[in-house]
XYZ file of C-alpha atoms in Angstrom:
533
model
C 0.000 0.000 0.000
C 1.388 3.406 -0.973
C 0.638 6.202 1.455
C 0.053 9.786 0.307
C 3.030 12.108 0.629
C 3.581 15.813 0.238
C 6.484 17.902 -1.063
C 7.197 21.585 -0.401
C 6.995 23.664 -3.566
C 6.860 27.161 -2.016
C 8.548 29.875 -4.114
C 10.957 27.459 -5.800
C 8.445 27.041 -8.608
C 9.064 30.691 -9.531
C 12.826 30.093 -9.633
C 12.444 26.903 -11.679
C 9.938 28.632 -13.960
C 12.352 31.420 -14.822
C 15.171 28.921 -15.484
C 12.837 27.040 -17.846
C 11.699 30.277 -19.472
C 15.263 31.155 -20.520
C 16.177 27.464 -21.116
C 19.065 27.743 -18.680
C 19.661 23.996 -18.224
C 19.755 23.485 -21.997
C 22.226 26.361 -22.398
C 24.569 24.865 -19.780
C 24.299 21.403 -21.339
C 25.079 22.770 -24.804
C 28.094 24.616 -23.422
C 29.490 21.805 -21.250
C 28.403 18.829 -23.347
C 25.959 16.091 -22.470
C 26.610 12.473 -21.538
C 24.393 9.386 -21.522
C 26.307 8.125 -18.472
C 24.840 10.850 -16.234
C 21.300 10.476 -14.950
C 21.202 14.186 -14.157
C 22.754 16.572 -16.669
C 25.118 19.387 -15.743
C 22.396 21.858 -16.669
C 19.940 20.248 -14.244
C 22.591 20.181 -11.508
C 23.300 23.865 -12.143
C 19.607 24.703 -11.744
C 19.538 22.531 -8.588
C 22.291 24.687 -7.086
C 20.269 27.813 -7.901
C 17.190 26.294 -6.240
C 19.249 25.554 -3.150
C 20.841 29.018 -3.102
C 17.485 30.764 -3.504
C 15.927 28.444 -0.954
C 17.841 30.567 1.598
C 19.116 27.581 3.560
C 22.908 28.084 3.436
C 23.515 24.342 3.023
C 26.886 23.067 1.839
C 27.319 20.675 -1.099
C 27.172 17.422 0.856
C 23.766 18.387 2.302
C 22.009 18.976 -1.025
C 20.455 15.471 -1.167
C 18.867 15.986 2.223
C 17.510 19.366 1.152
C 15.878 18.012 -2.020
C 14.190 15.065 -0.291
C 11.262 17.322 0.546
C 11.052 19.028 -2.883
C 8.911 18.047 -5.914
C 11.841 17.472 -8.262
C 9.581 16.284 -11.097
C 8.205 19.822 -11.346
C 11.419 21.695 -10.563
C 14.029 19.745 -12.551
C 12.381 16.979 -14.572
C 10.878 13.512 -14.410
C 12.861 10.608 -12.971
C 15.265 12.669 -10.825
C 15.595 11.732 -7.156
C 17.248 13.590 -4.288
C 20.029 10.965 -4.149
C 21.055 11.911 -7.686
C 21.954 15.408 -6.492
C 24.957 14.451 -4.373
C 28.270 16.098 -3.629
C 30.139 13.993 -6.233
C 27.793 14.999 -9.049
C 27.793 18.656 -7.947
C 31.581 18.677 -7.648
C 31.950 17.363 -11.204
C 29.552 20.054 -12.369
C 31.623 22.775 -10.669
C 34.785 21.370 -12.249
C 33.156 21.430 -15.702
C 32.037 25.040 -15.196
C 35.584 26.047 -14.264
C 37.105 24.224 -17.242
C 34.743 25.998 -19.622
C 35.562 29.428 -18.150
C 33.076 30.870 -15.698
C 33.242 34.497 -16.890
C 32.575 33.803 -20.575
C 29.928 31.203 -19.699
C 28.155 33.608 -17.373
C 28.328 36.418 -19.942
C 26.350 34.208 -22.309
C 23.701 33.663 -19.636
C 23.561 37.403 -19.007
C 22.910 38.048 -22.702
C 20.021 35.554 -22.695
C 18.453 37.208 -19.657
C 18.792 40.747 -21.010
C 17.215 39.696 -24.323
C 14.453 37.751 -22.555
C 13.500 40.743 -20.400
C 13.900 43.252 -23.234
C 16.307 45.513 -21.318
C 18.089 48.255 -23.256
C 21.144 48.463 -20.947
C 21.837 52.171 -21.399
C 24.438 51.884 -18.652
C 26.278 49.117 -16.811
C 27.823 49.409 -13.366
C 31.134 47.916 -12.228
C 32.010 47.154 -8.603
C 33.692 44.486 -6.471
C 33.414 42.833 -3.078
C 35.188 40.149 -1.067
C 34.109 36.836 0.458
C 36.157 35.408 3.286
C 37.348 31.827 3.069
C 37.499 29.434 6.014
C 40.625 27.613 4.939
C 44.294 27.897 4.062
C 45.773 30.369 1.604
C 47.039 29.023 -1.728
C 50.558 29.657 -3.083
C 50.735 32.268 -5.812
C 50.239 30.876 -9.288
C 49.532 27.317 -8.150
C 45.899 27.234 -9.200
C 45.845 29.419 -12.260
C 43.369 32.261 -12.270
C 42.686 33.112 -8.624
C 44.653 32.926 -5.419
C 43.116 32.654 -1.956
C 44.955 35.209 0.163
C 44.571 37.989 2.687
C 43.738 41.457 1.418
C 41.557 44.474 2.044
C 38.399 42.991 3.571
C 34.990 44.614 2.996
C 33.753 42.403 5.856
C 36.272 43.979 8.248
C 37.934 40.578 8.754
C 41.525 41.257 7.626
C 42.802 38.187 9.468
C 40.909 35.826 7.119
C 41.843 34.679 3.634
C 39.451 35.755 0.917
C 38.525 35.869 -2.759
C 37.247 38.844 -4.778
C 34.156 38.995 -6.983
C 33.886 41.709 -9.660
C 30.391 42.335 -11.029
C 29.015 44.393 -13.889
C 25.255 45.010 -13.557
C 22.783 46.683 -15.904
C 21.220 49.861 -14.611
C 17.460 49.197 -14.748
C 17.065 46.201 -12.474
C 20.555 45.508 -11.149
C 20.881 42.199 -13.031
C 24.536 41.095 -13.226
C 25.571 40.754 -16.876
C 29.224 39.901 -16.195
C 31.212 38.404 -13.339
C 34.926 37.903 -12.804
C 36.525 36.168 -9.790
C 39.881 37.541 -8.645
C 42.572 36.726 -6.111
C 41.988 37.771 -2.512
C 44.823 40.309 -2.522
C 43.741 41.907 -5.802
C 43.557 45.700 -5.841
C 40.331 47.229 -7.217
C 42.206 49.666 -9.445
C 44.273 46.867 -10.968
C 41.264 44.549 -11.235
C 39.114 47.137 -13.000
C 41.997 47.936 -15.349
C 42.270 44.265 -16.361
C 38.521 43.969 -16.939
C 38.529 47.078 -19.131
C 41.432 45.797 -21.232
C 40.255 42.199 -21.613
C 36.470 42.252 -21.574
C 34.871 45.675 -21.968
C 34.913 45.440 -25.767
C 32.984 42.163 -25.955
C 30.632 43.277 -23.193
C 29.872 46.540 -24.999
C 29.184 44.652 -28.218
C 26.872 42.183 -26.466
C 24.916 44.592 -24.277
C 25.181 47.743 -26.414
C 25.618 49.717 -23.207
C 26.258 53.438 -23.625
C 27.921 54.155 -20.262
C 30.198 52.254 -17.914
C 29.612 53.487 -14.360
C 31.936 52.791 -11.440
C 33.355 54.230 -8.253
C 36.681 56.026 -7.856
C 38.710 52.825 -8.346
C 38.027 53.079 -12.101
C 39.426 56.603 -12.305
C 43.038 55.727 -13.046
C 44.892 57.469 -15.855
C 45.662 54.266 -17.797
C 42.107 52.956 -17.412
C 40.291 56.063 -18.612
C 42.726 56.343 -21.520
C 41.872 52.735 -22.462
C 38.150 53.380 -22.193
C 38.325 56.514 -24.292
C 40.444 54.788 -26.926
C 37.797 52.033 -27.194
C 35.033 54.596 -27.599
C 33.464 53.598 -24.293
C 31.748 56.416 -22.433
C 32.232 56.318 -18.665
C 30.723 57.907 -15.581
C 32.838 57.594 -12.468
C 33.650 59.289 -9.217
C 36.903 61.228 -9.119
C 39.285 60.499 -6.215
C 39.643 63.705 -4.201
C 43.281 62.840 -3.594
C 44.109 64.113 -7.112
C 45.779 67.528 -7.207
C 43.255 68.892 -9.726
C 40.327 67.577 -7.665
C 41.690 69.146 -4.467
C 42.029 72.474 -6.244
C 38.423 72.315 -7.475
C 37.063 71.454 -4.021
C 39.063 74.342 -2.521
C 37.340 76.739 -4.934
C 33.854 75.566 -3.851
C 33.048 78.683 -1.723
C 33.409 80.996 -4.722
C 31.676 78.770 -7.319
C 28.084 79.287 -8.435
C 26.188 76.046 -7.728
C 22.968 75.212 -9.616
C 20.149 73.100 -8.094
C 20.033 69.626 -9.708
C 17.408 67.720 -7.731
C 16.095 67.663 -4.188
C 19.082 67.836 -1.839
C 21.694 68.213 -4.611
C 23.328 71.132 -6.380
C 26.297 71.191 -8.712
C 28.611 73.075 -11.013
C 30.338 71.836 -14.195
C 34.080 71.999 -14.841
C 36.074 71.088 -17.963
C 39.027 68.770 -17.443
C 41.578 66.937 -19.569
C 42.997 64.647 -16.895
C 44.951 61.786 -18.458
C 44.753 63.490 -21.845
C 41.008 62.686 -22.069
C 38.498 65.488 -22.559
C 35.955 65.272 -19.770
C 33.241 67.074 -17.900
C 33.596 67.086 -14.141
C 30.517 67.743 -12.041
C 31.237 69.068 -8.558
C 28.199 68.152 -6.440
C 27.141 69.263 -2.983
C 24.831 66.833 -1.191
C 22.679 68.232 1.619
C 22.364 64.842 3.296
C 26.105 64.174 3.048
C 26.801 67.660 4.440
C 24.769 66.956 7.589
C 26.382 63.574 8.048
C 29.920 64.855 7.488
C 29.361 67.874 9.750
C 28.810 65.535 12.676
C 31.906 63.575 11.690
C 33.893 66.829 11.326
C 33.278 67.736 14.960
C 34.524 64.326 16.039
C 37.565 64.565 13.749
C 38.471 68.024 15.012
C 38.259 66.917 18.638
C 40.401 63.902 17.886
C 42.918 65.957 15.870
C 43.067 68.552 18.674
C 43.856 65.887 21.260
C 46.546 64.372 19.046
C 48.034 67.846 18.474
C 48.105 68.508 22.224
C 49.974 65.255 22.870
C 52.455 65.735 20.033
C 53.181 69.350 21.048
C 53.721 68.254 24.642
C 56.337 65.777 23.411
C 57.909 68.498 21.239
C 58.112 70.928 24.150
C 60.042 68.369 26.191
C 62.823 68.175 23.622
C 66.046 70.246 23.816
C 67.734 71.836 20.799
C 71.345 72.939 20.352
C 70.466 76.209 18.613
C 67.480 78.454 18.078
C 67.412 77.655 14.358
C 66.845 73.923 15.107
C 64.006 74.782 17.486
C 62.331 77.039 14.906
C 62.701 74.345 12.227
C 60.999 71.858 14.553
C 58.090 74.268 15.042
C 57.696 74.648 11.262
C 57.800 70.877 10.792
C 55.166 70.329 13.509
C 52.905 72.976 11.966
C 53.125 71.330 8.529
C 51.613 68.111 9.930
C 48.591 69.782 11.540
C 45.222 69.874 9.798
C 43.237 71.644 12.527
C 45.427 73.215 15.192
C 48.029 75.966 15.162
C 50.378 77.223 17.873
C 51.753 80.525 19.063
C 55.202 79.064 19.724
C 58.583 80.446 20.662
C 61.973 79.080 21.635
C 63.323 79.890 25.109
C 66.852 79.540 26.419
C 67.661 76.788 28.916
C 70.983 76.921 30.788
C 72.745 73.597 31.287
C 75.290 73.037 34.081
C 77.918 70.381 34.469
C 76.268 68.684 37.433
C 72.689 67.799 38.112
C 70.724 69.675 40.738
C 70.906 73.287 41.886
C 74.096 75.029 40.613
C 76.578 76.302 43.102
C 76.928 80.034 43.718
C 79.039 81.565 40.994
C 78.999 78.381 38.826
C 78.830 79.157 35.125
C 76.680 77.104 32.706
C 78.479 74.769 30.373
C 76.129 75.516 27.417
C 72.858 77.055 26.352
C 70.079 74.872 24.875
C 66.663 75.821 23.550
C 63.214 74.503 24.396
C 59.858 75.158 22.681
C 56.855 76.571 24.502
C 53.579 78.055 23.329
C 49.766 77.973 23.359
C 47.674 75.805 21.052
C 44.670 77.211 19.201
C 42.170 76.209 16.517
C 41.838 79.032 13.968
C 38.236 79.729 12.971
C 39.316 79.855 9.344
C 40.370 76.191 9.576
C 36.868 75.163 10.616
C 35.221 77.432 8.055
C 37.401 76.013 5.270
C 36.542 72.471 6.364
C 32.814 73.289 6.504
C 32.873 74.662 2.947
C 34.306 71.349 1.709
C 31.756 69.081 3.392
C 29.252 67.091 1.348
C 31.229 67.588 -1.867
C 32.127 64.933 -4.422
C 33.120 64.954 -8.093
C 31.682 62.866 -10.937
C 33.535 62.658 -14.246
C 32.392 61.614 -17.722
C 34.026 61.652 -21.140
C 30.634 62.353 -22.731
C 31.222 66.026 -23.508
C 28.159 66.321 -25.763
C 24.962 68.064 -24.760
C 23.124 64.715 -24.405
C 23.977 64.335 -20.726
C 22.796 67.108 -18.409
C 23.705 67.398 -14.723
C 20.545 65.649 -13.516
C 21.064 62.666 -15.845
C 24.731 62.408 -14.916
C 23.950 62.356 -11.194
C 21.071 59.901 -11.652
C 23.258 57.511 -13.677
C 25.963 57.562 -11.021
C 23.520 57.047 -8.134
C 22.233 53.890 -9.839
C 25.576 52.384 -8.779
C 23.795 51.338 -5.613
C 22.164 48.521 -7.642
C 25.485 46.659 -7.586
C 25.916 47.279 -3.863
C 22.355 46.033 -3.316
C 23.335 42.820 -5.111
C 26.404 42.394 -2.901
C 24.224 42.785 0.208
C 21.982 40.063 -1.179
C 24.911 37.697 -1.768
C 26.220 38.301 1.759
C 22.844 37.921 3.442
C 22.855 35.264 6.197
C 19.734 33.802 4.559
C 21.590 33.219 1.294
C 24.342 30.656 0.633
C 26.763 32.356 3.030
C 29.340 35.125 3.067
C 32.076 32.575 3.759
C 33.211 29.849 1.352
C 33.932 26.312 2.536
C 35.109 24.516 -0.613
C 38.741 23.412 -0.652
C 39.606 23.657 -4.354
C 40.072 27.191 -5.722
C 38.710 25.990 -9.086
C 35.423 25.042 -7.441
C 35.353 28.293 -5.470
C 35.573 30.165 -8.769
C 32.683 28.087 -10.144
C 30.665 28.570 -6.950
C 31.028 32.347 -7.321
C 29.392 31.951 -10.738
C 26.550 29.960 -9.170
C 26.071 32.632 -6.501
C 26.021 35.376 -9.150
C 23.480 33.368 -11.153
C 21.268 33.224 -8.053
C 21.387 37.019 -7.868
C 20.605 37.173 -11.588
C 17.475 34.996 -11.219
C 16.349 36.882 -8.105
C 16.733 40.332 -9.726
C 15.210 39.130 -13.008
C 12.124 37.737 -11.304
C 11.665 40.965 -9.361
C 11.941 43.022 -12.560
C 9.610 40.720 -14.497
C 6.979 40.650 -11.738
C 6.943 44.441 -11.433
C 6.827 44.967 -15.189
C 3.990 42.480 -15.813
C 1.949 43.836 -12.900
C 2.113 47.300 -14.484
C 1.549 46.061 -18.052
C -1.536 44.080 -17.020
C -2.795 46.687 -14.543
C -2.668 44.143 -11.720
C -1.811 44.688 -8.061
C -0.183 42.524 -5.396
C -0.820 43.178 -1.676
C 2.176 44.510 0.213
C 3.079 43.867 3.873
C 0.308 46.251 4.959
C -2.180 44.537 2.602
C -2.295 47.597 0.365
C -2.247 47.103 -3.429
C 1.228 47.500 -4.942
C 2.882 47.081 -8.326
C 6.459 47.121 -6.993
C 6.802 44.194 -4.562
C 10.267 42.909 -3.765
C 11.135 39.377 -4.835
C 11.813 38.513 -1.188
C 8.260 39.521 -0.202
C 6.775 37.532 -3.093
C 8.862 34.509 -2.085
C 7.592 34.791 1.484
C 3.993 34.937 0.240
C 4.512 31.596 -1.544
C 5.339 29.730 1.686
C 3.401 26.555 2.559
C 2.493 25.669 -1.027
C 2.801 21.889 -1.240
C 2.275 19.147 -3.800
C 0.226 16.152 -2.602
C 1.158 12.825 -4.211
C -1.376 9.975 -4.075
C -1.184 6.613 -5.787
C -3.057 6.488 -9.109
C -4.096 10.124 -8.738
C -2.837 13.273 -10.385
C -0.583 15.253 -7.986
C -2.474 18.087 -6.363
C -1.030 21.536 -5.598
C -2.365 22.695 -2.251
C -2.699 25.982 -0.323
C -2.734 28.276 -3.345
C -4.372 31.605 -2.566
C -5.645 34.488 -4.645
C -2.528 36.649 -4.208
C -0.330 33.797 -5.457
C -2.553 33.320 -8.517
C -1.986 37.011 -9.345
C 1.757 36.443 -9.699
C 1.425 33.100 -11.506
C -1.057 34.438 -14.055
C 1.122 37.490 -14.712
C 4.241 35.406 -15.317
C 2.672 33.024 -17.845
C 2.132 29.416 -18.920
C 5.460 27.968 -17.768
C 4.693 29.020 -14.192
C 1.046 27.858 -14.418
C 2.168 24.342 -15.348
C 4.484 24.178 -12.329
C 1.759 25.343 -9.929
C -1.142 23.329 -11.429
């Protein structure tokens, strides 16, 4: 006698539906090659890893079989697949095959399929990087080819741990990653961005037809912007305020005529030819940043004042052989101060042969000099600092009239889409911010899997929002008010407790479907209806 059983479908049907919509498993199988010896193809295993990643369980490879025991694999992956088929050996071979094929080029092909499927125009793409710490030993340089697990600047504030770097390029409308590139843990952003520009920006531009490449200040390196301009690639990037020309522009801020751009922002344009590339610089003052930095300025000035007091105390305890040495020391101390100044002078100190009080009539053996004075904080120092708060510079080599100040600022601010994706990848509910695999090759492949999870998540969110608006439908938000812009996470949560009931000699029955879930399913189309029917 066969007893009825149930499997948890939940939101995984949405993930599987999107993978089927873009024929992701077939694309992976065509790229990696099929084999009659495998019961589950590499493409199906790849989709299984996405289902696990977007199941928000954080399970490692050897626990996949256990995870899929409670899932309706016939609907998610295909008929005849059991949980035991999705084991760590099969998944490891899949990761190895992904690495051998080249994860960056393989992922770029997936990104092209997604962009075409969603009909995105990709006016701009955004480049950024982050790090993932690794719970294991570092690898010797050059031993494993492309990436090296090593210590480096940690975005997680864990400098004691080894790590790997992930570079992402995302399109500007929905934040979907269209390109990914793993890098060694000690890789510098400036060097990494330079390599991506030289090796891949041409093919990416041809595939996505993106007009602008947007990035933070790490892209603004002389060699990199020269390369971009030579390739005809327009860029929008933040200018490091450590540059001499940038410092000079910020210093002139009090006398410049700023124009309102949008709420809380005002700016002024400036022509530059840094690196031999004709550019427009936009000096922007942010009201919100000004308030935030003003609070930080007070703290910095107090800290700098205390440090100045301690350093001057040490200076005043020193003895100098001549007055010229003492005056030179005062000048040197002043040159290191950013906040404080001193009304200092050198005084004579008589030195006798013996310690203690000199005898009557005893003459000093020599005259030394000691520094004394009163510290102060000039008001002009604070006023100058206040005038430079909330300022940042954006540069572009688009010197035509097509890009006004508002568009330039808006394009740069969309950079937060990449940072939003990094927060998603590092969420405790996702795979994990740490990597446990031992082989660097498989770590590189796993980074591709993680990026593909972000791609599916962002794509579903974009598609749901677009179809809700196109069909004039609404989905209830957390306050049960109609909305056309739900997050994918909220939609996933609303699909909890959907199960498939299996009974002998009966058609499987999908249970616990509610009206709000039907809204999403009907908007997304037939592929999703078949999974949830």
